[in-house]
PDB file of N, CA, C and O in Angstrom:
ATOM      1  N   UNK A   6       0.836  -1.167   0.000  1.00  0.00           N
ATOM      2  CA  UNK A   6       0.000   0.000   0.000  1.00  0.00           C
ATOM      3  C   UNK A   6       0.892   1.245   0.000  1.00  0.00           C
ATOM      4  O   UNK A   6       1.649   1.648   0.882  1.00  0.00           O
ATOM      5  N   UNK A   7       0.612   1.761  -1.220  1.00  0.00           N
ATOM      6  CA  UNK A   7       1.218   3.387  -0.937  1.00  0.00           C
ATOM      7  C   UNK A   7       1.072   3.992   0.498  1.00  0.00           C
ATOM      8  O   UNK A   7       0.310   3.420   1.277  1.00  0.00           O
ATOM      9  N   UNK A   8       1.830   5.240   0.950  1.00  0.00           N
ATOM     10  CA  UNK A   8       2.305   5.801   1.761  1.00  0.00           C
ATOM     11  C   UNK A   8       1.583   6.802   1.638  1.00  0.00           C
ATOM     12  O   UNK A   8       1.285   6.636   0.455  1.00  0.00           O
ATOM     13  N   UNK A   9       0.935   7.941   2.001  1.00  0.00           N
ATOM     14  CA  UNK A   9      -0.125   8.582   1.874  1.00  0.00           C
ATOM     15  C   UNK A   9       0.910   9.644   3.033  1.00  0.00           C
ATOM     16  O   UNK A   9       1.170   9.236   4.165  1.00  0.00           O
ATOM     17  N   UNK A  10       1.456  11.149   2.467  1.00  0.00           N
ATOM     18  CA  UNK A  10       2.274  12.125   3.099  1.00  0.00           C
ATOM     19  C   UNK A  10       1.244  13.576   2.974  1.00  0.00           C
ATOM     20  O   UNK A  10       1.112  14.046   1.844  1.00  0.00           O
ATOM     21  N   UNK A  11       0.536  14.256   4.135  1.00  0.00           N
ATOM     22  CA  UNK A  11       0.093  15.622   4.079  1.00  0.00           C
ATOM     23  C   UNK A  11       1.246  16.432   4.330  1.00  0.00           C
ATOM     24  O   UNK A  11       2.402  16.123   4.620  1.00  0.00           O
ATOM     25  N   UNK A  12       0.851  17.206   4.209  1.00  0.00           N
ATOM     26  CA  UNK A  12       2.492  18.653   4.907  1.00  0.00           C
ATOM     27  C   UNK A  12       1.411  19.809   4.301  1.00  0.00           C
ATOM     28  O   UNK A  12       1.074  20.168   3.173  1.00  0.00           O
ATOM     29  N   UNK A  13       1.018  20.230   5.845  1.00  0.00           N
ATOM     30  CA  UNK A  13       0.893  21.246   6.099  1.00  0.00           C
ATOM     31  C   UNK A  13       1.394  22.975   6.173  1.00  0.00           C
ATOM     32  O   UNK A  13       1.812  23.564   7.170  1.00  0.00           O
ATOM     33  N   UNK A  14       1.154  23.646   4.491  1.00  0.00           N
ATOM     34  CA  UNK A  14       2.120  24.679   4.609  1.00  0.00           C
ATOM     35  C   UNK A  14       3.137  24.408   3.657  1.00  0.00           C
ATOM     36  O   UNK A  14       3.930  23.475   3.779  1.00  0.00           O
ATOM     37  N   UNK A  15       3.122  25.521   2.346  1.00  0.00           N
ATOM     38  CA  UNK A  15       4.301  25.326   1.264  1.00  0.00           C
ATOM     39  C   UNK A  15       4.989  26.175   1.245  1.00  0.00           C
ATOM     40  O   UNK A  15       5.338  26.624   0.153  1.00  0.00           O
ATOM     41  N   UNK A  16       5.488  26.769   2.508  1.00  0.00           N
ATOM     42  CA  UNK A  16       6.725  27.806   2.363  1.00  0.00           C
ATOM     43  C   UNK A  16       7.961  27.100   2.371  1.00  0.00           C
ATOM     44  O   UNK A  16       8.085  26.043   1.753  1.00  0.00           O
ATOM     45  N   UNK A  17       8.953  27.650   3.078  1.00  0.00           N
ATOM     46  CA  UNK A  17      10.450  26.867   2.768  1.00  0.00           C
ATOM     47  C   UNK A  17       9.912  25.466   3.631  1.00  0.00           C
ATOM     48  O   UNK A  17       9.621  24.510   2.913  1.00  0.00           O
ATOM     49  N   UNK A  18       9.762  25.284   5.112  1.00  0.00           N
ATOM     50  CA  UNK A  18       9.985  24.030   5.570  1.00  0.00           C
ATOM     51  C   UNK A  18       9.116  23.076   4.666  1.00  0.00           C
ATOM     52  O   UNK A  18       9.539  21.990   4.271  1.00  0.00           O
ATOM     53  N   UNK A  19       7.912  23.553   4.384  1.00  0.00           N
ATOM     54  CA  UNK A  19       6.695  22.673   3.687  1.00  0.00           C
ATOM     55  C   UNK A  19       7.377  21.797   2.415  1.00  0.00           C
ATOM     56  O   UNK A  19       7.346  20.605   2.111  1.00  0.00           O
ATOM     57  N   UNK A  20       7.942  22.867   1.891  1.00  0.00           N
ATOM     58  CA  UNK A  20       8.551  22.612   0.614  1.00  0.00           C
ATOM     59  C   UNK A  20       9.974  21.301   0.920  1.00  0.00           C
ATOM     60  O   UNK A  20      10.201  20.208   0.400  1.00  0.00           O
ATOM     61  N   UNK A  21      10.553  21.958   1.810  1.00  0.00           N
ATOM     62  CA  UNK A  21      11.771  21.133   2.161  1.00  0.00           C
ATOM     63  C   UNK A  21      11.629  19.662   2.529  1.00  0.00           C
ATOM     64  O   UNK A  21      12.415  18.748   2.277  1.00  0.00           O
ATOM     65  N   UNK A  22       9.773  19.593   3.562  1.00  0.00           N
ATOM     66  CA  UNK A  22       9.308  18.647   3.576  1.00  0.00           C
ATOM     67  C   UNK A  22       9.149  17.666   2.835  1.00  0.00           C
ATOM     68  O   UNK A  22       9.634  16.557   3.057  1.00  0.00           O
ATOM     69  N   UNK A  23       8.456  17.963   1.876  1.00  0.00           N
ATOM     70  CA  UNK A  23       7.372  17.187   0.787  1.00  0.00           C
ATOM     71  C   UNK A  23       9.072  16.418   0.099  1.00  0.00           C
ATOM     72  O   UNK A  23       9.411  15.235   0.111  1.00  0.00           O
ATOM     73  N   UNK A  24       9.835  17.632  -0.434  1.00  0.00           N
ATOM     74  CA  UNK A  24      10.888  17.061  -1.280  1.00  0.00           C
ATOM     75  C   UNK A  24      11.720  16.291  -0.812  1.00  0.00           C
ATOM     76  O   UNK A  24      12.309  15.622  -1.663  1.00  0.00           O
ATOM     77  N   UNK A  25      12.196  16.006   0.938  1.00  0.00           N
ATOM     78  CA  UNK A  25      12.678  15.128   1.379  1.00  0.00           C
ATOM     79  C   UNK A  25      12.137  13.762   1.632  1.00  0.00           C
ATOM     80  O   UNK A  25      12.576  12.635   1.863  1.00  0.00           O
ATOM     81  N   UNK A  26      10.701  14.510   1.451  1.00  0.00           N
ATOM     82  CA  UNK A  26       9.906  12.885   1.336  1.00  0.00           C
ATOM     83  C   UNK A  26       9.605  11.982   0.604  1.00  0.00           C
ATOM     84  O   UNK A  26       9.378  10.792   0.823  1.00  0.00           O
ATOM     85  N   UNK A  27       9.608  12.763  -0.565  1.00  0.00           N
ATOM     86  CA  UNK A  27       9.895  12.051  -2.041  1.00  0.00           C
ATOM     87  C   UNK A  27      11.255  11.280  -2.296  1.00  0.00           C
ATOM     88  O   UNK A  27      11.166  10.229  -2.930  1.00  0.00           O
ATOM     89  N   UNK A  28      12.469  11.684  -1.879  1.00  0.00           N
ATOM     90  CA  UNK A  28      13.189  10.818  -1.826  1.00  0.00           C
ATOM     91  C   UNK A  28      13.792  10.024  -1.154  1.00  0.00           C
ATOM     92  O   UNK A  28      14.786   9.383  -1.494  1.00  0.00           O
ATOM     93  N   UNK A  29      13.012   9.995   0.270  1.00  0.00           N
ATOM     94  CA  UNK A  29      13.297   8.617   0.841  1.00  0.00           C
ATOM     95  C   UNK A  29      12.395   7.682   0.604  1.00  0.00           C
ATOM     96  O   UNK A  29      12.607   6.489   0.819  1.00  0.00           O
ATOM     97  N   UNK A  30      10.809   8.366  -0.074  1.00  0.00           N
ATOM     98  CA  UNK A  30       9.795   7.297  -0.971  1.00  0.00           C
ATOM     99  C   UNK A  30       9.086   7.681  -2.126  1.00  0.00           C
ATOM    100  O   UNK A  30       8.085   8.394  -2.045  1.00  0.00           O
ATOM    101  N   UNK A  31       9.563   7.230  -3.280  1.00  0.00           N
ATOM    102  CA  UNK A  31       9.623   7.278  -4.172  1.00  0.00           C
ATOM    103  C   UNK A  31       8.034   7.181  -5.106  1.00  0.00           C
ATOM    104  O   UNK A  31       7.552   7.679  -6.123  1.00  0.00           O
ATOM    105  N   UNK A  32       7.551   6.009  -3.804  1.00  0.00           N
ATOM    106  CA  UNK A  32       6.325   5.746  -4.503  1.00  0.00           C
ATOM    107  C   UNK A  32       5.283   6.808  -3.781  1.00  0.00           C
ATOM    108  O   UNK A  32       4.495   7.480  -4.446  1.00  0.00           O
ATOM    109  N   UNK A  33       5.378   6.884  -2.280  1.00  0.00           N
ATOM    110  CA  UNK A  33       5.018   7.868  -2.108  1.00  0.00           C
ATOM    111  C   UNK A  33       3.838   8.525  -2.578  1.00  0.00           C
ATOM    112  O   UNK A  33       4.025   9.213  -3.582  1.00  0.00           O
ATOM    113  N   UNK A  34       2.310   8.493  -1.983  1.00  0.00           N
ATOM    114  CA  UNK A  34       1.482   9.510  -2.628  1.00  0.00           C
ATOM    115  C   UNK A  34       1.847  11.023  -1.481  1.00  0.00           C
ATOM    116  O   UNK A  34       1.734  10.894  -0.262  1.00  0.00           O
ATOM    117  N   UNK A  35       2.316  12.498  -2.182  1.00  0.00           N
ATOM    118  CA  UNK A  35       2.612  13.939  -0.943  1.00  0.00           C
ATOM    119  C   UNK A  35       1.577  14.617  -1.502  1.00  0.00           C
ATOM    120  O   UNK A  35       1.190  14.728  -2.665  1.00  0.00           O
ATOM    121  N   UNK A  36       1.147  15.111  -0.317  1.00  0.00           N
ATOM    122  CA  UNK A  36      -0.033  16.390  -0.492  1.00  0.00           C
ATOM    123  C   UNK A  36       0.696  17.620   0.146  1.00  0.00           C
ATOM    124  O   UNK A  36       1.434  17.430   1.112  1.00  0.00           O
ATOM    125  N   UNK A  37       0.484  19.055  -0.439  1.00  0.00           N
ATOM    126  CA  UNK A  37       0.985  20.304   0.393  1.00  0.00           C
ATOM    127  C   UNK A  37       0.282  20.961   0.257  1.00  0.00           C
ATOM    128  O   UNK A  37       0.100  21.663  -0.738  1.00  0.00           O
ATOM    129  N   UNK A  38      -0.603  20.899   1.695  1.00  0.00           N
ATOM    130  CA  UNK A  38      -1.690  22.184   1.410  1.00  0.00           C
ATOM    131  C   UNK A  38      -1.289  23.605   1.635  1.00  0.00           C
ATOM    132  O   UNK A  38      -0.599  23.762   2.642  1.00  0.00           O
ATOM    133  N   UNK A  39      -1.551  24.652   0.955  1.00  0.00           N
ATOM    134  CA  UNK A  39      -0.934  26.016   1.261  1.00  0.00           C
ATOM    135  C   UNK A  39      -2.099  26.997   0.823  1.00  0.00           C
ATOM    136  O   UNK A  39      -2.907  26.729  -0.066  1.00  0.00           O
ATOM    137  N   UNK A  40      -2.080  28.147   1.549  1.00  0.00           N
ATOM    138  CA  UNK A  40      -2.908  29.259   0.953  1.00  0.00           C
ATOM    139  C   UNK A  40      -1.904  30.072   0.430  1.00  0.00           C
ATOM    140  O   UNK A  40      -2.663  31.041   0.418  1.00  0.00           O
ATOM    141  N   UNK A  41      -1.195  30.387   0.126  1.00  0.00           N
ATOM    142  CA  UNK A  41      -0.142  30.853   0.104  1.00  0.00           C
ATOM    143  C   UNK A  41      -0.434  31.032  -2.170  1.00  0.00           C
ATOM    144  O   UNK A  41      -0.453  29.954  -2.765  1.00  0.00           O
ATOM    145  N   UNK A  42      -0.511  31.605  -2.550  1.00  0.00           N
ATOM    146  CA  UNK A  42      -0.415  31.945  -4.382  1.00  0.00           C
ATOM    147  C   UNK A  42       0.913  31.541  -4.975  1.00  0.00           C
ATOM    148  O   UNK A  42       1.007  31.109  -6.124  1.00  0.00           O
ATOM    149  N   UNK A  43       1.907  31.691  -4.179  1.00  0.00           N
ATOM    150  CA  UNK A  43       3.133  31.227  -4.711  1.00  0.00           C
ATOM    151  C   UNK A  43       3.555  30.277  -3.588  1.00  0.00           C
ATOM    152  O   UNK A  43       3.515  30.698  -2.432  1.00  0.00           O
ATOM    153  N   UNK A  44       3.969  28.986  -3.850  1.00  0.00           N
ATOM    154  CA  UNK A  44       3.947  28.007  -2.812  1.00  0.00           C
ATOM    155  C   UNK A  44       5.563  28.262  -2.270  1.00  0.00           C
ATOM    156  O   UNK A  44       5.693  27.787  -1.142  1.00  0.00           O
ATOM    157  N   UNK A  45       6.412  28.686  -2.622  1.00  0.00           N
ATOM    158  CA  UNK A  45       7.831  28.570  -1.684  1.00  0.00           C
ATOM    159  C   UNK A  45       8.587  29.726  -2.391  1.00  0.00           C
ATOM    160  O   UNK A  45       9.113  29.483  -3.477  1.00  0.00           O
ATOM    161  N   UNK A  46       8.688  31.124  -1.785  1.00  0.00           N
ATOM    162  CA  UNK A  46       9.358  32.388  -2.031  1.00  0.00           C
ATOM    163  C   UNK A  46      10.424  32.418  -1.028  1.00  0.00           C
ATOM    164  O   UNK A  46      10.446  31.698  -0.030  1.00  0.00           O
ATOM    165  N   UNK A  47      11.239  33.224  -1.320  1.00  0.00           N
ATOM    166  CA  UNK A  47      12.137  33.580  -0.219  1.00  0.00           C
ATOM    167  C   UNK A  47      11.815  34.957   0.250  1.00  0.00           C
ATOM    168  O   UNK A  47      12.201  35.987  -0.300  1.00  0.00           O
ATOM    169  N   UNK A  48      10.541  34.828   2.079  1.00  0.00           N
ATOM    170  CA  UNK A  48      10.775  36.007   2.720  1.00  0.00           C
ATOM    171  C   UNK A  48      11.878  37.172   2.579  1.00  0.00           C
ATOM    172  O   UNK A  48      11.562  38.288   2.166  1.00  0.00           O
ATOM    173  N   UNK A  49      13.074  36.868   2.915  1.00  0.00           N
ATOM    174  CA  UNK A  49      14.219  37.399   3.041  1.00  0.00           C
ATOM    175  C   UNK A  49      14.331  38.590   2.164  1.00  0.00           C
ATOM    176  O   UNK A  49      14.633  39.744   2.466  1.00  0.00           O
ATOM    177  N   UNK A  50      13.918  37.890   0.606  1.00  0.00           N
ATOM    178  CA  UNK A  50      14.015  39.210  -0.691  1.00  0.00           C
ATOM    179  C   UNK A  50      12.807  40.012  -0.932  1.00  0.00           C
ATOM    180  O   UNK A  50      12.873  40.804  -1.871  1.00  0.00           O
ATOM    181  N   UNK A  51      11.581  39.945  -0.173  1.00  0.00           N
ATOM    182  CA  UNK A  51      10.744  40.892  -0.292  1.00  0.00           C
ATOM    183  C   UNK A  51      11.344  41.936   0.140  1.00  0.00           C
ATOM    184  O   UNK A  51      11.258  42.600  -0.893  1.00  0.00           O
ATOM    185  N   UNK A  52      11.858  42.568   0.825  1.00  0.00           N
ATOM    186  CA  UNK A  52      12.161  44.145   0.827  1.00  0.00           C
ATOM    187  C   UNK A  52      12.767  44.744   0.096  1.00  0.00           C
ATOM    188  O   UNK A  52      12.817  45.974   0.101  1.00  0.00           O
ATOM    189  N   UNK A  53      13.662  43.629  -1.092  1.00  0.00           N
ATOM    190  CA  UNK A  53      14.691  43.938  -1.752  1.00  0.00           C
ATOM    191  C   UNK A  53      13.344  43.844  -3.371  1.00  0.00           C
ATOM    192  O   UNK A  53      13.422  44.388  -4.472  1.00  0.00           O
ATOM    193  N   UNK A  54      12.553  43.167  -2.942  1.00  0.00           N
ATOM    194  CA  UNK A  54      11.459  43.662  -4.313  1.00  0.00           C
ATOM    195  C   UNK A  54      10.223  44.889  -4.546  1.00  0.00           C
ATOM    196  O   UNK A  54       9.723  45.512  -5.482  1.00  0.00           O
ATOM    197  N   UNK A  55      10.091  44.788  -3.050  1.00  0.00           N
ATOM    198  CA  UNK A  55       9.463  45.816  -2.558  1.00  0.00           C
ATOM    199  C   UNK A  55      10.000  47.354  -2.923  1.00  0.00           C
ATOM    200  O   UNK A  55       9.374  48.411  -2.998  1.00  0.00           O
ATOM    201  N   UNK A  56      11.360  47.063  -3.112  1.00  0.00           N
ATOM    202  CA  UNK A  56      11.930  48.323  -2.724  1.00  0.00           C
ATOM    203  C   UNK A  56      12.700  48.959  -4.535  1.00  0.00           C
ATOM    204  O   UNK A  56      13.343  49.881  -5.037  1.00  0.00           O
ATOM    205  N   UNK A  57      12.003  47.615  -4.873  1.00  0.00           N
ATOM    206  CA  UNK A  57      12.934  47.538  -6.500  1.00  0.00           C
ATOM    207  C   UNK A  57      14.055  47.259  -7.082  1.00  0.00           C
ATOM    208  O   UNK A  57      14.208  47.301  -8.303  1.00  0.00           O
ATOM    209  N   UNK A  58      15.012  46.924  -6.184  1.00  0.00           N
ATOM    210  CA  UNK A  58      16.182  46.428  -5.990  1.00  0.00           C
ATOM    211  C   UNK A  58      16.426  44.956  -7.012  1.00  0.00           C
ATOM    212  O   UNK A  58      17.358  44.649  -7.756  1.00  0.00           O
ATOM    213  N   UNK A  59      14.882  44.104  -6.590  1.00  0.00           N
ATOM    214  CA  UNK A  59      14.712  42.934  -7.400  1.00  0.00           C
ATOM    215  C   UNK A  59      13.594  43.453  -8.300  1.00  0.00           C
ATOM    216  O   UNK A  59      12.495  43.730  -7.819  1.00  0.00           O
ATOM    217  N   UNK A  60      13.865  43.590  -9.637  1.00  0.00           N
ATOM    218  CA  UNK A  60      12.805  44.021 -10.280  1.00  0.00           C
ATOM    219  C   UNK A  60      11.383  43.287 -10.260  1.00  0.00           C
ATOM    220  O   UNK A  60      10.394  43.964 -10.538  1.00  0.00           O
ATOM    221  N   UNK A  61      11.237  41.919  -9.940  1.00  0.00           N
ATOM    222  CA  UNK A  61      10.151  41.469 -10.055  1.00  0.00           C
ATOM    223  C   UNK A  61       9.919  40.148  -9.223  1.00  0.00           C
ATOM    224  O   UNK A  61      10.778  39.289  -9.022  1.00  0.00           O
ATOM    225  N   UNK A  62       8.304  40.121  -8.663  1.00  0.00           N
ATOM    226  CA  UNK A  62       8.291  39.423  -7.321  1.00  0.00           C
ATOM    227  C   UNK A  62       8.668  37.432  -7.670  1.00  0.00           C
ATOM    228  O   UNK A  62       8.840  36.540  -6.840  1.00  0.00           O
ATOM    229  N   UNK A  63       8.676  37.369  -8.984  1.00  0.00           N
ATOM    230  CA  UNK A  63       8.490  36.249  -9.434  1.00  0.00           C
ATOM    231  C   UNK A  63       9.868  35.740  -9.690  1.00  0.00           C
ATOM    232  O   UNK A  63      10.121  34.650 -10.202  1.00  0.00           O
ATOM    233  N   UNK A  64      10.913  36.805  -9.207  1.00  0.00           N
ATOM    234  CA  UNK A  64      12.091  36.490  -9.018  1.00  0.00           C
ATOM    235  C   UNK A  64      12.859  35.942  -7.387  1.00  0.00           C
ATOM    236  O   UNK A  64      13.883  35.347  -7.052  1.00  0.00           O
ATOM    237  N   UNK A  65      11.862  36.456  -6.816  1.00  0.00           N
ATOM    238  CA  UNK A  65      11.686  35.668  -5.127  1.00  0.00           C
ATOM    239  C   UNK A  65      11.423  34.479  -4.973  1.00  0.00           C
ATOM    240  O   UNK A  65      11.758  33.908  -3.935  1.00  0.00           O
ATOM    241  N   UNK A  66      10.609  33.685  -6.209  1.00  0.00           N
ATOM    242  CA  UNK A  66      10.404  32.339  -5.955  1.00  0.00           C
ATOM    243  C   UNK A  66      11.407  31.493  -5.868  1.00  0.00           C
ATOM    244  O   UNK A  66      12.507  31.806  -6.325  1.00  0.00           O
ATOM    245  N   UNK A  67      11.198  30.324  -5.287  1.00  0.00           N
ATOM    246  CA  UNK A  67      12.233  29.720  -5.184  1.00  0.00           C
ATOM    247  C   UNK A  67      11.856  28.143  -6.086  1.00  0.00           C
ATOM    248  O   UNK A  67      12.357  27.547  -7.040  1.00  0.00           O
ATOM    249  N   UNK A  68      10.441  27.874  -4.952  1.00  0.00           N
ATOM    250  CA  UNK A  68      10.208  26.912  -6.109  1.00  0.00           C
ATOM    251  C   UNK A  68       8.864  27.022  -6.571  1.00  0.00           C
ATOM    252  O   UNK A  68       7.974  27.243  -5.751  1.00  0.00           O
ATOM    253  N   UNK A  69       8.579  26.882  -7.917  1.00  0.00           N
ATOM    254  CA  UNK A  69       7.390  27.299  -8.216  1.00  0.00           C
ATOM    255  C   UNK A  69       6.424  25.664  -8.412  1.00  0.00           C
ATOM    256  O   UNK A  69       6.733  24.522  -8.073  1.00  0.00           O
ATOM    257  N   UNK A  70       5.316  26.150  -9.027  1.00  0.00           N
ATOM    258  CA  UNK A  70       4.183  24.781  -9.110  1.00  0.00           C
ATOM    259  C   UNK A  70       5.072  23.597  -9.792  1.00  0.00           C
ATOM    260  O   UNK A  70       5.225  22.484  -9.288  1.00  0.00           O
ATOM    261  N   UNK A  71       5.663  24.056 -11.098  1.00  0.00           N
ATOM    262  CA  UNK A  71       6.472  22.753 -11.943  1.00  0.00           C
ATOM    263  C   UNK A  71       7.374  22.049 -11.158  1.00  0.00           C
ATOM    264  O   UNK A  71       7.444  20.834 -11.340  1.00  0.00           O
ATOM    265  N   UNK A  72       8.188  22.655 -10.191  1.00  0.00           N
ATOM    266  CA  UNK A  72       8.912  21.928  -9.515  1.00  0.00           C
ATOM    267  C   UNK A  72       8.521  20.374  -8.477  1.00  0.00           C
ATOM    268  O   UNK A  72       9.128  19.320  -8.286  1.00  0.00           O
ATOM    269  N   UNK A  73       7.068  20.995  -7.949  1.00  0.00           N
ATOM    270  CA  UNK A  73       6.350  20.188  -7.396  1.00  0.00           C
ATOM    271  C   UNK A  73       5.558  19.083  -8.464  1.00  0.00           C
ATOM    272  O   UNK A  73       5.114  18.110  -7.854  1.00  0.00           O
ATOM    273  N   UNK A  74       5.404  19.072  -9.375  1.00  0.00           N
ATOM    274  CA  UNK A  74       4.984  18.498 -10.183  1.00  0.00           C
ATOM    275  C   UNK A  74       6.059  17.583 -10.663  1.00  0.00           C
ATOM    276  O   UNK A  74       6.148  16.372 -10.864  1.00  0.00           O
ATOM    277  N   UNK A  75       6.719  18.458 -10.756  1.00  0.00           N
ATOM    278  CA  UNK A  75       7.737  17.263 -11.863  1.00  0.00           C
ATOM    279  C   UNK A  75       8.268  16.367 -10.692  1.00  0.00           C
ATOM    280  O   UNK A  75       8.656  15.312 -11.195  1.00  0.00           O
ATOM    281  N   UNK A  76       8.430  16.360  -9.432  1.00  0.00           N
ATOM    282  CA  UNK A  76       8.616  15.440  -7.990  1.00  0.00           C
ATOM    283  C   UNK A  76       7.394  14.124  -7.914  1.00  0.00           C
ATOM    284  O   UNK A  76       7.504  12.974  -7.488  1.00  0.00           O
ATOM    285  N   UNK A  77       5.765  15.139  -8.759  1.00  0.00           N
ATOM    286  CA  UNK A  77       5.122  14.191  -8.750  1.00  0.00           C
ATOM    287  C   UNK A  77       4.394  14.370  -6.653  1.00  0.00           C
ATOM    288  O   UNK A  77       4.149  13.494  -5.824  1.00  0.00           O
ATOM    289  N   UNK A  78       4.292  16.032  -6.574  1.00  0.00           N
ATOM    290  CA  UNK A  78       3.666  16.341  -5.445  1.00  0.00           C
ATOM    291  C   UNK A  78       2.529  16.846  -5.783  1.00  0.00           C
ATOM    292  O   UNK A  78       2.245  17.045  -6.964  1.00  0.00           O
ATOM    293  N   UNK A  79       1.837  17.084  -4.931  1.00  0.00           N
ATOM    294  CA  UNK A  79       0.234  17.488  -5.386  1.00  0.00           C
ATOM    295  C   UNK A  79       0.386  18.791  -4.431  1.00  0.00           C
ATOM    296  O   UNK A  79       0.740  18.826  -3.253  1.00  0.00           O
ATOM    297  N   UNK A  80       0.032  19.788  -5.242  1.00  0.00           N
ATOM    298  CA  UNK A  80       0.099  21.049  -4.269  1.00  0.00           C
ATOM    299  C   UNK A  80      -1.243  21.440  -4.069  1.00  0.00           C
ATOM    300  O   UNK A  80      -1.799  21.176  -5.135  1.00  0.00           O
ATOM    301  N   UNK A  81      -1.911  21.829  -3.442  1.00  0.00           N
ATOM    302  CA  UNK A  81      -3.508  22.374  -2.805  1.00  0.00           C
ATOM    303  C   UNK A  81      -3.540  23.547  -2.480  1.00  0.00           C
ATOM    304  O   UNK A  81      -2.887  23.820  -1.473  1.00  0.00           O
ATOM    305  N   UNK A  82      -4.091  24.389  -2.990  1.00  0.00           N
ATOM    306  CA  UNK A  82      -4.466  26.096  -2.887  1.00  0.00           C
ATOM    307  C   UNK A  82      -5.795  26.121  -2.026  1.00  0.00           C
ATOM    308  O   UNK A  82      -6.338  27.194  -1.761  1.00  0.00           O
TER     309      UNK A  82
END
């Protein structure tokens, strides 16, 4: 029987979660529920986008939906 993984929350730990869980199981069914529009940004560079420094917020991401996909994670909005 598959392995059935929730993770609560797709910011960095959520994210760090799901992807460490995928590779210690492969078969693995991961769920990441998040409200969150962009599932894993880096806090840190919002002030530096905010402020224009980073021209654009989509340059804060770190990992976006494809990443989770192509792992073969199910992300939940």
């Amino acid at each position: 029987m598959k392995r059935k993984i929730v993770i609560v929350g797709g910011g960095t730990a959520g994210a760090s979660a799901a992807f460490a869980a995928r590779m210690k199981d492969k078969d693995a069914e991961i769920t990441v529920l998040t409200e969150e529009k962009y599932p894993t940004y880096s806090r840190c560079a919002l002030p530096f986008a905010i402020s224009g420094q980073v021209k654009s917020l989509e340059k804060c991401i770190v990992f976006d939906e494809s990443k989770f996909k192509a792992q073969r994670i199910t992300l939940l909005k």
